Amino acid sequence: MLIGQKEKGIFINGEWREAYSGAYRAITNPATLEKLTEISYGGKEDALEAIEEAKAAFPSWSKKKTARERSRYLYKAYEKMLENKEQLAQILTSEQGKPLSEARTEIESAASYLLWYAEEASRVYGEIIPPSNANKRSLVIPQAIGVIAAITPWNFPASMVTRKLGPSLAAGCTVVLKPASQTPLTAMAIVKLFEEIGLPKGVLNLVAGDARAVGEALTQSPDVRLITFTGSTEVGRDLMKNSSQHIKKLSLELGGHAPILVLEDANLETAVDLTIASKFRNCGQTCICANRVYVHQKIAEEFIEKLSEKVKNLKIGNGNEDSTVIGPMIDQNAVEKVTEHVEDALKHGASIVAGGKEWNGGLGGHFYEPTVLVDVNERMKVMNEETFGPVLPIETFDSLEKVIEKANQLPYGLAAYIITESTNRLFQLTEALEYGIIGVNDVFPATAEAPFGGIKESGFGKEGGKEGILEFVEMKYVSIGMT
Ligand code: ADP
């Protein structure tokens, strides 16, 4: 799994090769801007070939292998992943930047999706329906949907890959995987694990490369029956449009703008720690991380004081150092977006109580200080658009009704959080908030056994849980007339 100076980022029908165009792209460490390697940069032709091979492999993977046999491959990949945890975490941190401790947790989480779907593979049941006509019998047969494309983002380069590979391979689908251009190395390392455990050729294919060209091949091909995508709402919208020609099924996990509601009865220490954990994990580059806090007026002053003190002490640095809590952002565009959001907030009357500028600790990479803003209002970008960075705007509230309205007013509906000790309010709020995922005194809701997914413009489809595998299955209805 060691990384050489040049790497073949295309794996089709069991063979690693260069892109047909011969193009390569440098992969850099966002903390230091050091070049890690160059990866061959695939395009349309490479993607079309991957689809062809996935199509050829589909009949035997879906029908000749039993669910139990597919499960065994996933289980072996799960074990292999844990055996290689340290090395995978280091690759992940070097290309993505997050602190090593977070990268290790991500590898464990990534492996857990393989284990969960190794278990679920054997539990995709059909039905025999009691007929309304005595001379008929009605059956429902679950069948793998076909070739699927998985397009994954850079913020969780390992777990977003296995969250898609686990259920799709378990269901009997064959896969073309396109990882994010910034983080192909982790995806390649995961594909290598599947190669090592002897996954049949053509079942899993990888095309690292040009997003637009590969994306076009995947959406335009009638042979790709489903696209599972995690990324921005903007790209999700394009994929949806482009998939309409062949009426492709989609599973889209898109942007979010998560509110945290800190109620007056909240335990203050818990509220502060959970808010920091939610906002600043992965340097705020998480689709379910807190984008805005609404804290009850009665506890606001103390909450803001305690929180900003702790935020000022978060250690910024290279993710490969144990003491680092805040790593780099993925690239300079990300830093610029954060800068723009903070400037816009200041222009509209916000005040900074922690951070507020780029960090230059001499490492050379893309850093921004963890930042807390108060006196915020709805005209500010930070309160409306996904900042995807370490900026936390805090607003106060005094009425639950009004705060629910505020929490629901954006077009996003991925995750929302409530910090409270009151079970009565808990039910009132969880039912009123228009989000696919609600964390109550919990800011890490993603787990293999539960259905993760958004509503509204945050997308549709579930990943994780027993629901996750059903995305990749057609329920075929068979009506039998008895003569
Ligand atoms: P982010 O803002 O997290 O970078 P993107 O939506 O831009 O999110 O990227 C998520 C994934 O979608 C990445 O793998 C990226 O390469 C891919 N992607 C970006 N543009 C397209 C496109 N036009 N078609 C298909 N995939 C795309």
Coordinates of C-alpha atoms and ligand atoms in Angstrom, one line a residue:
M1 CA 0.0 0.0 0.0
L2 CA 3.0 2.3 -0.1
I3 CA 2.7 5.3 -2.3
G4 CA 5.1 5.6 -5.2
Q5 CA 6.0 8.7 -7.2
K6 CA 3.4 7.8 -9.8
E7 CA 0.3 5.8 -9.2
K8 CA -2.2 4.2 -11.6
G9 CA -5.6 5.4 -10.4
I10 CA -7.6 3.3 -12.7
F11 CA -8.7 -0.3 -11.8
I12 CA -10.8 -2.0 -14.3
N13 CA -11.6 -5.7 -14.5
G14 CA -8.9 -6.5 -12.0
E15 CA -6.1 -4.6 -13.6
W16 CA -4.5 -1.3 -12.6
R17 CA -3.7 0.9 -15.5
E18 CA -3.0 4.5 -16.6
A19 CA -5.6 6.7 -18.2
Y20 CA -6.1 6.4 -22.0
S21 CA -5.2 10.1 -22.2
G22 CA -1.9 9.5 -20.4
A23 CA -2.7 12.4 -18.1
Y24 CA -1.5 12.6 -14.5
R25 CA -2.5 14.9 -11.6
A26 CA -0.5 15.8 -8.5
I27 CA -1.9 14.9 -5.1
T28 CA -0.7 17.2 -2.4
N29 CA -0.8 17.3 1.4
P30 CA -3.1 20.3 2.3
A31 CA -1.1 20.9 5.5
T32 CA 2.2 21.5 3.8
L33 CA 1.5 21.6 0.1
E34 CA 4.1 18.8 -0.3
K35 CA 3.4 16.7 -3.4
L36 CA 2.6 13.2 -2.3
T37 CA 2.4 11.5 -5.7
E38 CA 0.9 11.8 -9.2
I39 CA -2.2 9.9 -10.1
S40 CA -3.3 9.0 -13.6
Y41 CA -6.3 11.1 -14.4
G42 CA -9.1 9.2 -16.1
G43 CA -11.7 10.5 -18.5
K44 CA -14.8 9.4 -20.5
E45 CA -13.2 6.5 -22.3
D46 CA -11.9 5.0 -19.1
A47 CA -15.3 5.4 -17.4
L48 CA -17.1 3.7 -20.4
E49 CA -14.7 0.8 -20.2
A50 CA -15.3 0.5 -16.5
I51 CA -19.1 0.4 -17.0
E52 CA -18.7 -2.3 -19.7
E53 CA -16.7 -4.5 -17.4
A54 CA -19.0 -3.9 -14.5
K55 CA -21.9 -4.9 -16.8
A56 CA -20.1 -8.1 -17.8
A57 CA -19.4 -9.1 -14.2
F58 CA -23.0 -8.4 -13.0
P59 CA -24.8 -11.7 -13.9
S60 CA -22.3 -13.9 -12.1
W61 CA -21.9 -11.6 -9.1
S62 CA -25.7 -11.1 -8.6
K63 CA -27.0 -14.5 -9.6
K64 CA -24.2 -17.2 -9.4
K65 CA -22.9 -16.0 -6.1
T66 CA -25.2 -16.5 -3.1
A67 CA -25.8 -13.7 -0.6
R68 CA -23.7 -15.7 1.8
E69 CA -20.8 -15.8 -0.6
R70 CA -21.0 -12.0 -1.2
S71 CA -21.1 -11.6 2.5
R72 CA -17.9 -13.5 3.0
Y73 CA -16.0 -11.1 0.6
L74 CA -17.3 -8.1 2.6
Y75 CA -16.4 -9.7 5.9
K76 CA -12.8 -10.4 4.6
A77 CA -12.5 -6.8 3.4
Y78 CA -13.7 -5.6 6.8
E79 CA -11.0 -7.6 8.6
K80 CA -8.4 -6.5 6.1
M81 CA -9.3 -2.9 6.7
L82 CA -8.9 -3.2 10.4
E83 CA -5.6 -5.0 10.0
N84 CA -4.4 -2.0 7.9
K85 CA -6.0 0.7 10.0
E86 CA -2.9 2.6 10.9
Q87 CA -1.5 2.7 7.3
L88 CA -4.9 3.7 5.9
A89 CA -5.3 6.5 8.5
Q90 CA -1.9 7.9 7.6
I91 CA -2.8 7.9 3.9
L92 CA -6.1 9.6 4.7
T93 CA -4.5 12.3 6.8
S94 CA -1.7 13.0 4.3
E95 CA -4.1 13.7 1.4
Q96 CA -7.1 15.1 3.4
G97 CA -5.5 16.8 6.4
K98 CA -7.7 15.7 9.3
P99 CA -5.9 14.9 12.6
L100 CA -4.7 11.3 12.7
S101 CA -7.0 10.5 15.6
E102 CA -10.0 11.4 13.5
A103 CA -8.6 9.5 10.6
R104 CA -8.3 6.4 12.7
T105 CA -11.9 6.8 13.9
E106 CA -12.9 7.2 10.3
I107 CA -11.2 3.9 9.2
E108 CA -13.0 2.1 12.0
S109 CA -16.3 3.6 11.0
A110 CA -15.6 2.8 7.3
A111 CA -14.9 -0.8 8.2
S112 CA -18.1 -1.0 10.2
Y113 CA -20.1 -0.5 7.1
L114 CA -18.5 -3.5 5.5
L115 CA -19.3 -5.6 8.6
W116 CA -22.9 -4.4 8.8
Y117 CA -23.6 -5.1 5.1
A118 CA -21.8 -8.4 5.3
E119 CA -24.4 -9.2 7.9
E120 CA -27.3 -7.6 6.0
A121 CA -26.5 -9.4 2.7
S122 CA -28.4 -12.5 3.8
R123 CA -31.5 -10.6 5.0
V124 CA -33.0 -9.1 1.9
Y125 CA -36.3 -10.9 1.9
G126 CA -39.1 -11.1 -0.7
E127 CA -42.8 -11.8 -0.1
I128 CA -45.6 -14.0 -1.0
I129 CA -48.8 -11.9 -0.8
P130 CA -52.2 -13.4 0.0
P131 CA -54.0 -13.1 -3.3
S132 CA -57.4 -11.4 -3.7
N133 CA -58.1 -13.9 -6.5
A134 CA -58.2 -17.6 -5.5
N135 CA -56.7 -18.5 -8.9
K136 CA -53.6 -16.3 -8.6
R137 CA -50.4 -16.2 -6.6
S138 CA -48.4 -13.0 -6.1
L139 CA -44.7 -13.0 -5.3
V140 CA -42.2 -10.2 -4.7
I141 CA -38.6 -11.1 -5.6
P142 CA -35.8 -8.8 -4.5
Q143 CA -33.1 -8.4 -7.2
A144 CA -29.9 -6.3 -7.5
I145 CA -30.6 -3.2 -9.6
G146 CA -27.5 -3.7 -11.8
V147 CA -24.4 -1.7 -12.4
I148 CA -24.2 1.3 -10.0
A149 CA -21.9 4.3 -9.9
A150 CA -20.6 5.7 -6.6
I151 CA -19.3 9.2 -6.6
T152 CA -17.7 10.2 -3.3
P153 CA -16.4 13.4 -1.7
W154 CA -13.1 14.3 -0.1
N155 CA -14.2 15.1 3.4
F156 CA -14.6 11.4 4.4
P157 CA -12.5 9.7 1.8
A158 CA -12.8 6.2 3.5
S159 CA -16.2 6.0 5.1
M160 CA -18.1 7.6 2.2
V161 CA -16.6 4.9 0.0
T162 CA -17.5 1.9 2.1
R163 CA -20.9 3.3 3.0
K164 CA -21.7 2.9 -0.7
L165 CA -19.6 -0.3 -1.5
G166 CA -20.9 -2.2 1.5
P167 CA -24.6 -2.2 0.6
S168 CA -24.3 -2.2 -3.2
L169 CA -21.9 -5.2 -3.3
A170 CA -24.0 -7.0 -0.6
A171 CA -27.1 -6.6 -2.7
G172 CA -25.4 -8.1 -5.8
C173 CA -24.6 -4.9 -7.7
T174 CA -21.4 -4.3 -9.6
V175 CA -19.7 -0.9 -9.1
V176 CA -17.9 1.9 -10.8
L177 CA -16.4 4.1 -8.1
K178 CA -15.3 7.7 -8.8
P179 CA -13.5 9.2 -5.8
A180 CA -13.0 12.9 -5.2
S181 CA -10.1 14.4 -7.2
Q182 CA -8.4 15.7 -4.0
T183 CA -8.5 12.3 -2.2
P184 CA -8.1 9.3 -4.5
L185 CA -5.3 7.6 -2.5
T186 CA -7.6 6.4 0.3
A187 CA -10.1 5.1 -2.2
M188 CA -7.3 3.3 -4.1
A189 CA -6.0 1.7 -0.9
I190 CA -9.6 0.5 -0.2
V191 CA -9.9 -1.0 -3.7
K192 CA -6.5 -2.7 -3.2
L193 CA -7.9 -4.4 0.0
F194 CA -10.8 -5.8 -2.1
E195 CA -8.3 -6.9 -4.7
E196 CA -6.2 -8.7 -2.0
I197 CA -9.1 -10.6 -0.6
G198 CA -9.9 -11.9 -4.1
L199 CA -13.1 -10.1 -5.1
P200 CA -14.0 -11.4 -8.6
K201 CA -12.7 -9.2 -11.4
G202 CA -15.0 -6.5 -12.8
V203 CA -17.2 -6.4 -9.6
L204 CA -15.5 -3.3 -8.3
N205 CA -13.9 -0.8 -10.7
L206 CA -12.3 2.5 -9.9
V207 CA -11.8 5.5 -12.1
A208 CA -10.0 8.4 -10.5
G209 CA -10.1 11.4 -12.8
D210 CA -11.8 14.3 -14.3
A211 CA -15.2 14.8 -12.5
R212 CA -17.0 16.3 -15.4
A213 CA -15.9 13.8 -18.0
V214 CA -16.3 10.7 -15.8
G215 CA -19.6 12.1 -14.4
E216 CA -20.9 12.6 -18.0
A217 CA -20.1 9.0 -18.9
L218 CA -21.8 7.7 -15.8
T219 CA -24.9 9.7 -16.2
Q220 CA -25.3 9.2 -20.0
S221 CA -24.8 5.4 -20.0
P222 CA -28.1 3.4 -20.0
D223 CA -26.1 0.6 -18.3
V224 CA -25.6 2.4 -15.1
R225 CA -28.9 1.9 -13.3
L226 CA -28.3 3.9 -10.2
I227 CA -25.9 6.7 -9.0
T228 CA -25.2 7.0 -5.4
F229 CA -23.6 10.4 -4.7
T230 CA -22.4 12.3 -1.7
G231 CA -21.4 15.9 -2.3
S232 CA -22.7 19.4 -3.0
T233 CA -26.4 20.2 -3.7
E234 CA -25.2 21.9 -6.9
V235 CA -23.5 18.8 -8.3
G236 CA -26.4 16.7 -7.1
R237 CA -28.8 18.8 -9.0
D238 CA -26.7 18.4 -12.2
L239 CA -26.5 14.6 -11.7
M240 CA -30.3 14.5 -11.4
K241 CA -30.8 16.5 -14.5
N242 CA -28.3 14.4 -16.5
S243 CA -29.7 11.2 -15.2
S244 CA -33.2 12.0 -16.5
Q245 CA -32.5 10.8 -20.0
H246 CA -32.4 7.2 -18.9
I247 CA -34.6 7.6 -15.8
K248 CA -31.8 6.5 -13.6
K249 CA -32.4 5.9 -9.9
L250 CA -30.5 8.2 -7.6
S251 CA -29.5 8.2 -4.0
L252 CA -28.2 11.7 -3.1
E253 CA -26.6 12.8 0.1
L254 CA -26.1 16.6 -0.4
G255 CA -25.3 19.7 1.5
G256 CA -26.7 20.7 4.9
H257 CA -27.0 23.6 7.2
A258 CA -27.4 22.0 10.6
P259 CA -28.8 24.1 13.5
I260 CA -28.0 23.3 17.1
L261 CA -30.8 24.3 19.5
V262 CA -29.4 24.7 23.0
L263 CA -32.4 24.9 25.4
E264 CA -32.5 26.7 28.7
D265 CA -32.4 23.4 30.7
A266 CA -29.3 22.1 28.9
N267 CA -26.3 21.1 30.9
L268 CA -23.9 23.9 30.0
E269 CA -20.7 21.9 29.9
T270 CA -22.3 19.3 27.8
A271 CA -23.7 21.9 25.4
V272 CA -20.4 23.6 25.0
D273 CA -18.4 20.4 24.4
L274 CA -21.0 18.9 22.0
T275 CA -21.2 22.1 20.0
I276 CA -17.4 22.3 19.7
A277 CA -17.2 18.6 18.7
S278 CA -19.9 19.1 16.1
K279 CA -18.6 22.3 14.6
F280 CA -14.8 21.8 14.6
R281 CA -14.4 18.1 13.8
N282 CA -12.7 17.8 10.4
C283 CA -12.2 21.6 10.5
G284 CA -15.9 22.2 10.0
Q285 CA -15.9 20.2 6.7
T286 CA -18.6 17.8 7.5
C287 CA -22.1 17.8 5.9
I288 CA -23.8 17.2 9.2
C289 CA -21.7 19.6 11.3
A290 CA -23.3 22.6 13.1
N291 CA -23.7 25.6 10.9
R292 CA -25.6 27.8 13.3
V293 CA -26.3 27.7 17.0
Y294 CA -29.5 29.0 18.6
V295 CA -29.0 29.3 22.4
H296 CA -31.6 30.3 24.9
Q297 CA -31.3 33.9 26.0
K298 CA -31.1 32.9 29.7
I299 CA -27.9 30.9 29.3
A300 CA -26.4 32.6 26.3
E301 CA -23.8 34.8 28.0
E302 CA -22.3 31.9 30.0
F303 CA -22.5 29.5 27.0
I304 CA -20.7 32.0 24.7
E305 CA -18.0 32.8 27.3
K306 CA -17.2 29.1 28.1
L307 CA -17.4 28.1 24.4
S308 CA -15.1 30.9 23.1
E309 CA -12.5 30.2 25.8
K310 CA -12.3 26.6 24.7
V311 CA -12.3 27.4 21.0
K312 CA -9.3 29.8 21.5
N313 CA -7.4 26.9 23.0
L314 CA -8.0 24.4 20.2
K315 CA -4.6 23.4 18.8
I316 CA -4.1 24.1 15.1
G317 CA -1.5 22.2 13.1
N318 CA -0.5 19.3 10.9
G319 CA -2.9 16.4 11.2
N320 CA 0.0 13.9 11.6
E321 CA 0.9 15.4 15.0
D322 CA -0.9 13.9 18.0
S323 CA -1.7 17.2 19.7
T324 CA -3.4 18.7 16.6
V325 CA -7.2 19.2 16.9
I326 CA -7.7 21.6 14.0
G327 CA -6.0 20.5 10.8
P328 CA -5.9 22.3 7.4
M329 CA -8.8 22.9 5.1
I330 CA -8.8 20.9 1.9
D331 CA -7.6 23.7 -0.5
Q332 CA -7.3 27.5 -0.9
N333 CA -10.8 27.8 -2.4
A334 CA -12.2 26.5 0.9
V335 CA -10.2 29.1 2.8
E336 CA -11.4 31.8 0.5
K337 CA -15.0 30.8 1.0
V338 CA -14.7 30.9 4.8
T339 CA -12.9 34.3 4.6
E340 CA -15.7 35.6 2.4
H341 CA -18.4 34.4 4.8
V342 CA -16.7 35.9 7.8
E343 CA -16.2 39.3 6.0
D344 CA -19.8 39.3 4.9
A345 CA -21.0 38.6 8.5
L346 CA -18.8 41.4 9.8
K347 CA -20.3 43.8 7.2
H348 CA -23.8 42.9 8.4
G349 CA -23.0 43.6 12.1
A350 CA -21.5 40.4 13.5
S351 CA -18.8 40.4 16.1
I352 CA -15.9 38.0 16.5
V353 CA -15.4 36.4 19.9
A354 CA -12.7 33.8 18.8
G355 CA -10.5 33.4 15.7
G356 CA -11.6 35.3 12.6
K357 CA -8.6 35.0 10.2
E358 CA -6.3 32.7 8.2
W359 CA -3.7 30.9 10.3
N360 CA -0.1 31.0 9.3
G361 CA 1.8 28.7 11.5
G362 CA 4.6 28.4 9.0
L363 CA 3.5 25.0 7.6
G364 CA 2.6 26.4 4.2
G365 CA -0.9 24.8 3.9
H366 CA -4.5 26.0 3.9
F367 CA -5.5 26.9 7.5
Y368 CA -8.2 29.0 9.1
E369 CA -8.6 29.7 12.8
P370 CA -11.5 28.2 14.6
T371 CA -13.9 31.1 14.7
V372 CA -17.0 32.1 16.8
L373 CA -19.3 34.9 15.7
V374 CA -22.1 36.6 17.7
D375 CA -24.6 39.3 16.9
V376 CA -25.5 37.4 13.7
N377 CA -28.7 37.8 11.7
E378 CA -30.5 36.2 8.8
R379 CA -29.0 38.4 6.1
M380 CA -25.6 36.9 6.6
K381 CA -24.2 34.2 4.3
V382 CA -23.1 32.1 7.3
M383 CA -26.8 31.8 8.4
N384 CA -27.9 30.7 4.9
E385 CA -25.2 29.0 3.0
E386 CA -23.0 26.0 3.9
T387 CA -19.7 27.6 5.0
F388 CA -18.0 24.2 5.2
G389 CA -15.3 25.5 7.5
P390 CA -14.5 26.3 11.1
V391 CA -16.9 29.1 11.7
L392 CA -19.7 29.0 14.3
P393 CA -22.3 31.7 14.3
I394 CA -24.4 32.0 17.5
E395 CA -27.8 33.5 17.8
T396 CA -30.0 33.7 20.9
F397 CA -33.8 32.9 21.2
D398 CA -36.5 33.2 23.8
S399 CA -39.4 31.3 22.2
L400 CA -39.4 27.7 21.1
E401 CA -42.0 28.3 18.4
K402 CA -39.9 31.0 16.8
V403 CA -36.7 29.0 17.0
I404 CA -38.4 26.0 15.3
E405 CA -39.5 28.3 12.5
K406 CA -35.9 29.6 12.1
A407 CA -34.4 26.2 12.2
N408 CA -36.8 25.1 9.4
Q409 CA -36.6 28.1 7.2
L410 CA -33.7 27.0 4.9
P411 CA -34.1 24.7 2.0
Y412 CA -31.7 22.1 3.6
G413 CA -32.9 19.2 5.7
L414 CA -30.0 17.0 6.6
A415 CA -29.2 17.1 10.3
A416 CA -30.4 19.1 13.3
Y417 CA -29.4 18.9 17.0
I418 CA -31.1 19.6 20.3
I419 CA -29.3 19.9 23.6
T420 CA -31.8 19.5 26.4
E421 CA -32.6 17.5 29.6
S422 CA -36.3 17.6 29.0
T423 CA -38.0 14.6 27.4
N424 CA -41.3 16.5 26.8
R425 CA -39.5 19.1 24.7
L426 CA -37.5 16.4 23.0
F427 CA -40.6 14.9 21.4
Q428 CA -42.1 18.2 20.6
L429 CA -38.9 19.3 18.8
T430 CA -37.9 16.1 17.1
E431 CA -41.3 15.9 15.5
A432 CA -41.3 19.6 14.5
L433 CA -37.8 19.8 12.9
E434 CA -37.8 19.2 9.2
Y435 CA -34.6 17.2 9.0
G436 CA -33.7 13.6 8.1
I437 CA -31.5 13.2 11.1
I438 CA -32.0 14.6 14.6
G439 CA -29.3 14.3 17.3
V440 CA -30.5 14.8 20.8
N441 CA -27.6 15.4 23.2
D442 CA -25.6 13.6 20.5
V443 CA -23.6 15.2 17.6
F444 CA -22.3 12.0 16.0
P445 CA -25.4 10.3 14.7
A446 CA -23.8 8.5 11.7
T447 CA -23.5 4.8 12.3
A448 CA -23.7 1.7 10.1
E449 CA -26.9 0.3 11.7
A450 CA -29.1 3.4 11.3
P451 CA -30.6 5.1 8.2
F452 CA -28.6 8.3 7.4
G453 CA -30.0 10.7 4.9
G454 CA -31.5 14.1 4.3
I455 CA -34.8 15.6 3.1
K456 CA -35.6 18.7 1.1
E457 CA -32.6 20.0 -0.9
S458 CA -30.3 17.8 1.2
G459 CA -31.3 14.9 -1.0
F460 CA -33.0 11.5 -0.7
G461 CA -32.1 7.9 -0.1
K462 CA -30.7 6.3 3.0
E463 CA -27.2 5.0 3.8
G464 CA -26.7 2.6 6.6
G465 CA -29.3 0.5 8.4
K466 CA -31.5 -2.1 6.8
E467 CA -32.9 0.7 4.6
G468 CA -29.4 1.3 3.0
I469 CA -29.3 -2.0 1.1
L470 CA -32.8 -1.6 -0.3
E471 CA -31.6 1.4 -2.4
F472 CA -29.8 -1.2 -4.5
V473 CA -32.6 -3.7 -4.9
E474 CA -35.6 -3.8 -7.2
M475 CA -38.7 -5.5 -5.8
K476 CA -39.9 -7.5 -8.8
Y477 CA -43.5 -8.4 -8.7
V478 CA -44.5 -11.8 -10.2
S479 CA -48.2 -12.5 -10.7
I480 CA -49.0 -16.2 -11.4
G481 CA -52.3 -17.3 -12.8
M482 CA -53.2 -20.9 -12.1
T483 CA -54.9 -22.6 -14.9
Ligands
ADP1 P1 -17.4 19.2 -2.6 O1 -18.0 20.6 -2.5 O2 -17.5 18.3 -1.4 O3 -16.1 19.2 -3.3 P2 -18.6 18.2 -5.0 O4 -20.1 18.0 -5.2 O5 -18.0 19.3 -5.8 O6 -18.5 18.5 -3.4 O7 -17.8 16.9 -5.2 C1 -18.3 15.6 -4.7 C2 -17.9 14.6 -5.7 O8 -18.6 14.8 -7.0 C3 -16.4 14.5 -6.1 O9 -16.1 13.1 -6.3 C4 -16.4 15.3 -7.3 O10 -15.2 15.0 -8.1 C5 -17.6 14.9 -8.0 N1 -18.1 15.8 -9.0 C6 -17.9 17.1 -9.1 N2 -18.5 17.6 -10.2 C7 -19.1 16.6 -10.9 C8 -19.8 16.4 -12.1 N3 -20.1 17.4 -12.9 N4 -20.3 15.2 -12.4 C9 -20.0 14.1 -11.6 N5 -19.3 14.2 -10.5 C10 -18.8 15.4 -10.1

